PDB file of C-alpha atoms in Angstrom:
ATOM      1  CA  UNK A  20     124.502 146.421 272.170  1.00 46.00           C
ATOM      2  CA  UNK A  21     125.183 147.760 275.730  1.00 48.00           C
ATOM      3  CA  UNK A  22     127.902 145.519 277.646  1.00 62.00           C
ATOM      4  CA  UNK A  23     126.519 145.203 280.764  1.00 81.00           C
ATOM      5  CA  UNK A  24     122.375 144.401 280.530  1.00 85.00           C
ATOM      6  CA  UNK A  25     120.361 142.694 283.153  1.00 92.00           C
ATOM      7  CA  UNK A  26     119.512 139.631 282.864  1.00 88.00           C
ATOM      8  CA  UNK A  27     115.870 140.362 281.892  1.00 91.00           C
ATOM      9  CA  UNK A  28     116.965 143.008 279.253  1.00 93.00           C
ATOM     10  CA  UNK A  29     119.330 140.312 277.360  1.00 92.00           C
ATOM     11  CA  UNK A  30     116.633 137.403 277.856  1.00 93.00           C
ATOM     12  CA  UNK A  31     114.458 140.038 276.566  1.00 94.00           C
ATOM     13  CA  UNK A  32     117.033 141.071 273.494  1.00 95.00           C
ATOM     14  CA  UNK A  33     117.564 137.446 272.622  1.00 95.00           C
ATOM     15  CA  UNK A  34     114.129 137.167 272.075  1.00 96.00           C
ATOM     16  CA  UNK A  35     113.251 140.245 270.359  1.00 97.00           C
ATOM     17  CA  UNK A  36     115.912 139.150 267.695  1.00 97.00           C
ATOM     18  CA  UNK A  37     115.545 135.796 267.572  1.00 97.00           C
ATOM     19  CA  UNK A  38     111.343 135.665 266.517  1.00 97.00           C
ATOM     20  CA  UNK A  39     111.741 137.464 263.311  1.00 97.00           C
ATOM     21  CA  UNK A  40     114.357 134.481 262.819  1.00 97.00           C
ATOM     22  CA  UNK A  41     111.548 131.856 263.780  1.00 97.00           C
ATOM     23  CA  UNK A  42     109.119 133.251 261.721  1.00 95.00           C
ATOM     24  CA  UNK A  43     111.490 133.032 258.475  1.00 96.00           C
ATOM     25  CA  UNK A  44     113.590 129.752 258.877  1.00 97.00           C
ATOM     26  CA  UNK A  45     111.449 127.902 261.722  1.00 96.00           C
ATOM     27  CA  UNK A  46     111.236 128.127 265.498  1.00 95.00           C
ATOM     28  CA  UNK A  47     113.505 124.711 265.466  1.00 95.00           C
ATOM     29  CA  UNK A  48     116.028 125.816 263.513  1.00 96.00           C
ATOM     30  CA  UNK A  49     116.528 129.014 265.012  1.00 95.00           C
ATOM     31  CA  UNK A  50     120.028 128.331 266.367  1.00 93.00           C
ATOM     32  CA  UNK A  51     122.526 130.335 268.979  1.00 93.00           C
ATOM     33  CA  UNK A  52     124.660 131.465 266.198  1.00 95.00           C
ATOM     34  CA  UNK A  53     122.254 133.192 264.281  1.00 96.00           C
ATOM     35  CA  UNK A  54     120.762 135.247 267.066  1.00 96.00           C
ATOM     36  CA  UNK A  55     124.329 136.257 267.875  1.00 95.00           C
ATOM     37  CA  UNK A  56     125.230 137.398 264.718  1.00 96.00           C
ATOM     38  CA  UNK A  57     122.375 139.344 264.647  1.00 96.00           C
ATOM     39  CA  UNK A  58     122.707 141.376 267.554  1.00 94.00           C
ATOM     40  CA  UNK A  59     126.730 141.310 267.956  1.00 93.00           C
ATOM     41  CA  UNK A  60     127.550 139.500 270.758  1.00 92.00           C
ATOM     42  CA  UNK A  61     129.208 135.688 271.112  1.00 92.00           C
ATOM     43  CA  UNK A  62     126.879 132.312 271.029  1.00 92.00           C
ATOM     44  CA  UNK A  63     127.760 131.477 274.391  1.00 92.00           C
ATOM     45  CA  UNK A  64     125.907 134.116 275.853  1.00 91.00           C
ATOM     46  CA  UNK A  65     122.883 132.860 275.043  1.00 91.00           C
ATOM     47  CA  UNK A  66     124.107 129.375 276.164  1.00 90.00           C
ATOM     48  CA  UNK A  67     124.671 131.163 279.454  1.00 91.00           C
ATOM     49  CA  UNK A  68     120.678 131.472 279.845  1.00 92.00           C
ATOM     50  CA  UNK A  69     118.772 128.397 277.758  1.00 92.00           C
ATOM     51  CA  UNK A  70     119.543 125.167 276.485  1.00 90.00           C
ATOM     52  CA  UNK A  71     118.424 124.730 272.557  1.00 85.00           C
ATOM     53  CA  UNK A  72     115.308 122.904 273.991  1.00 86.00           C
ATOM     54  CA  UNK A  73     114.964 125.786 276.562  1.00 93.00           C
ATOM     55  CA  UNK A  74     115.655 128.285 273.848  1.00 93.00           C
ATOM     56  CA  UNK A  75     112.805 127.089 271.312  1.00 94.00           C
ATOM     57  CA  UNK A  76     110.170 126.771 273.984  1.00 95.00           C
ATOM     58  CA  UNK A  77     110.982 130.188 275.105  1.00 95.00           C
ATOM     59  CA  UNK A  78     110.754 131.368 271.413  1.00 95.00           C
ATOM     60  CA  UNK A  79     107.168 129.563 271.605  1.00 96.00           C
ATOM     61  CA  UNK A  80     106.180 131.332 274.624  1.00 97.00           C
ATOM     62  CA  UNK A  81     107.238 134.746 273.098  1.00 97.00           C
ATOM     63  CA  UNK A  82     105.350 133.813 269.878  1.00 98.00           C
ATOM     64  CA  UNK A  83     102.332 133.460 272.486  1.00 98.00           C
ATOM     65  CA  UNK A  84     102.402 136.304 274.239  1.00 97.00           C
ATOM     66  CA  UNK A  85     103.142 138.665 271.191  1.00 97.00           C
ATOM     67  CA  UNK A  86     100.329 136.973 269.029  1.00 97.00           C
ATOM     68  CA  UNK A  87     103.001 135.891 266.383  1.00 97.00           C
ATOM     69  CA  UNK A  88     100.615 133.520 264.429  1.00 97.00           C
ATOM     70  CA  UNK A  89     103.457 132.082 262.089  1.00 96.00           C
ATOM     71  CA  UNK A  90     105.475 130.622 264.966  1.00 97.00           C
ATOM     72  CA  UNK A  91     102.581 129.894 267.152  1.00 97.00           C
ATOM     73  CA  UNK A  92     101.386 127.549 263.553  1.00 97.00           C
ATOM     74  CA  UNK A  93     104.972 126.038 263.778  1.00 96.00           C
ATOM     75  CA  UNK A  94     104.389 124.836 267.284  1.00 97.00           C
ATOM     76  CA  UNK A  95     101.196 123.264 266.388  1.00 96.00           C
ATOM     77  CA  UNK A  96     102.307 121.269 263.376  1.00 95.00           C
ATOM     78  CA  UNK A  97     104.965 120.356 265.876  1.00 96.00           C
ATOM     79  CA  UNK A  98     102.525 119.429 268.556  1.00 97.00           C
ATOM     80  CA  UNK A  99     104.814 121.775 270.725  1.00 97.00           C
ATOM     81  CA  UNK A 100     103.164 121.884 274.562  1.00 97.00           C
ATOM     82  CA  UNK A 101     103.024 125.619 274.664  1.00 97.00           C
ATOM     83  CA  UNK A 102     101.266 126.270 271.225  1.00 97.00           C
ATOM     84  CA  UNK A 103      98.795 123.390 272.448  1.00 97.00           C
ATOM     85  CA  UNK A 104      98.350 125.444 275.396  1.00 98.00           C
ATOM     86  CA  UNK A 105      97.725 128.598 274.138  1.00 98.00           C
ATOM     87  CA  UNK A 106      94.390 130.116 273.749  1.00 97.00           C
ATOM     88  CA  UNK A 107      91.868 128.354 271.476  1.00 98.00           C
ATOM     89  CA  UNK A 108      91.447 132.330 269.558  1.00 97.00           C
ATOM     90  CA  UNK A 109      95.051 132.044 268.713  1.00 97.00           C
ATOM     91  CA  UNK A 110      95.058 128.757 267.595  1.00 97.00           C
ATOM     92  CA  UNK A 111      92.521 129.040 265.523  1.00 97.00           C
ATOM     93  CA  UNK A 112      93.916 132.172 264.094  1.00 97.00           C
ATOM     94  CA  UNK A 113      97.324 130.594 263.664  1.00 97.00           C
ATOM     95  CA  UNK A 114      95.563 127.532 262.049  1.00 95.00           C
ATOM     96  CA  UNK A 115      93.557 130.359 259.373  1.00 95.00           C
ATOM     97  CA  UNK A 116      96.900 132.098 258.692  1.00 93.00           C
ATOM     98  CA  UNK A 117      98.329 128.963 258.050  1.00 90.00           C
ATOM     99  CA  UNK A 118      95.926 127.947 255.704  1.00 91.00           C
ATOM    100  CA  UNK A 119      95.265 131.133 253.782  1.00 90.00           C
ATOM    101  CA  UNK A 120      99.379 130.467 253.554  1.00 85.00           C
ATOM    102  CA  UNK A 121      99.038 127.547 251.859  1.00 85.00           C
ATOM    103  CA  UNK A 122      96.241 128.648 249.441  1.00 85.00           C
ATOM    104  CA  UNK A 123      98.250 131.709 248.713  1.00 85.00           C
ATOM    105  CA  UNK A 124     101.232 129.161 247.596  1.00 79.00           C
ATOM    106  CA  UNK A 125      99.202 126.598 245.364  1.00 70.00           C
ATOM    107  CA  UNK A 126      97.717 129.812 243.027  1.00 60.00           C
TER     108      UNK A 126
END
């Protein structure tokens, strides 16, 4: 992990390794800690940029704009703003992934 990153970079790092997190223990119980564990560095940093509530919308938003159907599902059983806004394709995938999930689990 370099030392001295731009802002945009660690936003940007945060992100990268916290949606892999989201997508296996929930976008809600992502926390801090875990994302710093998993790419070295101290909780606080990411404290420095989001609050939790800041942190799991921006999680949403990433989930968005990478097409991550698990964690946009998670924001829609959640009735999370941002999956509600995103695009009725994704939704609708999100919703069939979610589903095909569930079927997968009761065979």
């Amino acid at each position: 992990m370099g030392a001295h990153l731009k802002p945009d970079e660690r936003c940007r790092q945060f992100l990268d390794a916290g949606l892999p997190l989201a997508e296996v223990h929930g976008y809600r119980n992502v926390t801090r800690e875990m994302v710093a564990a998993r790419i070295g560095c101290s909780p606080s940093l990411l404290s420095k940029y989001w609050s939790a509530s800041e942190w799991h919308s921006e999680l949403l938003n990433r989930a968005v704009n990478d097409g991550n159907l698990s964690v946009i599902a998670q924001g829609l059983v959640h009735r999370h703003p941002i999956a509600i806004a995103a695009p009725m394709s994704l939704k609708q995938a999100a919703a069939n992934a979610l589903l095909e999930e569930i079927g997968r689990a009761h065979v």
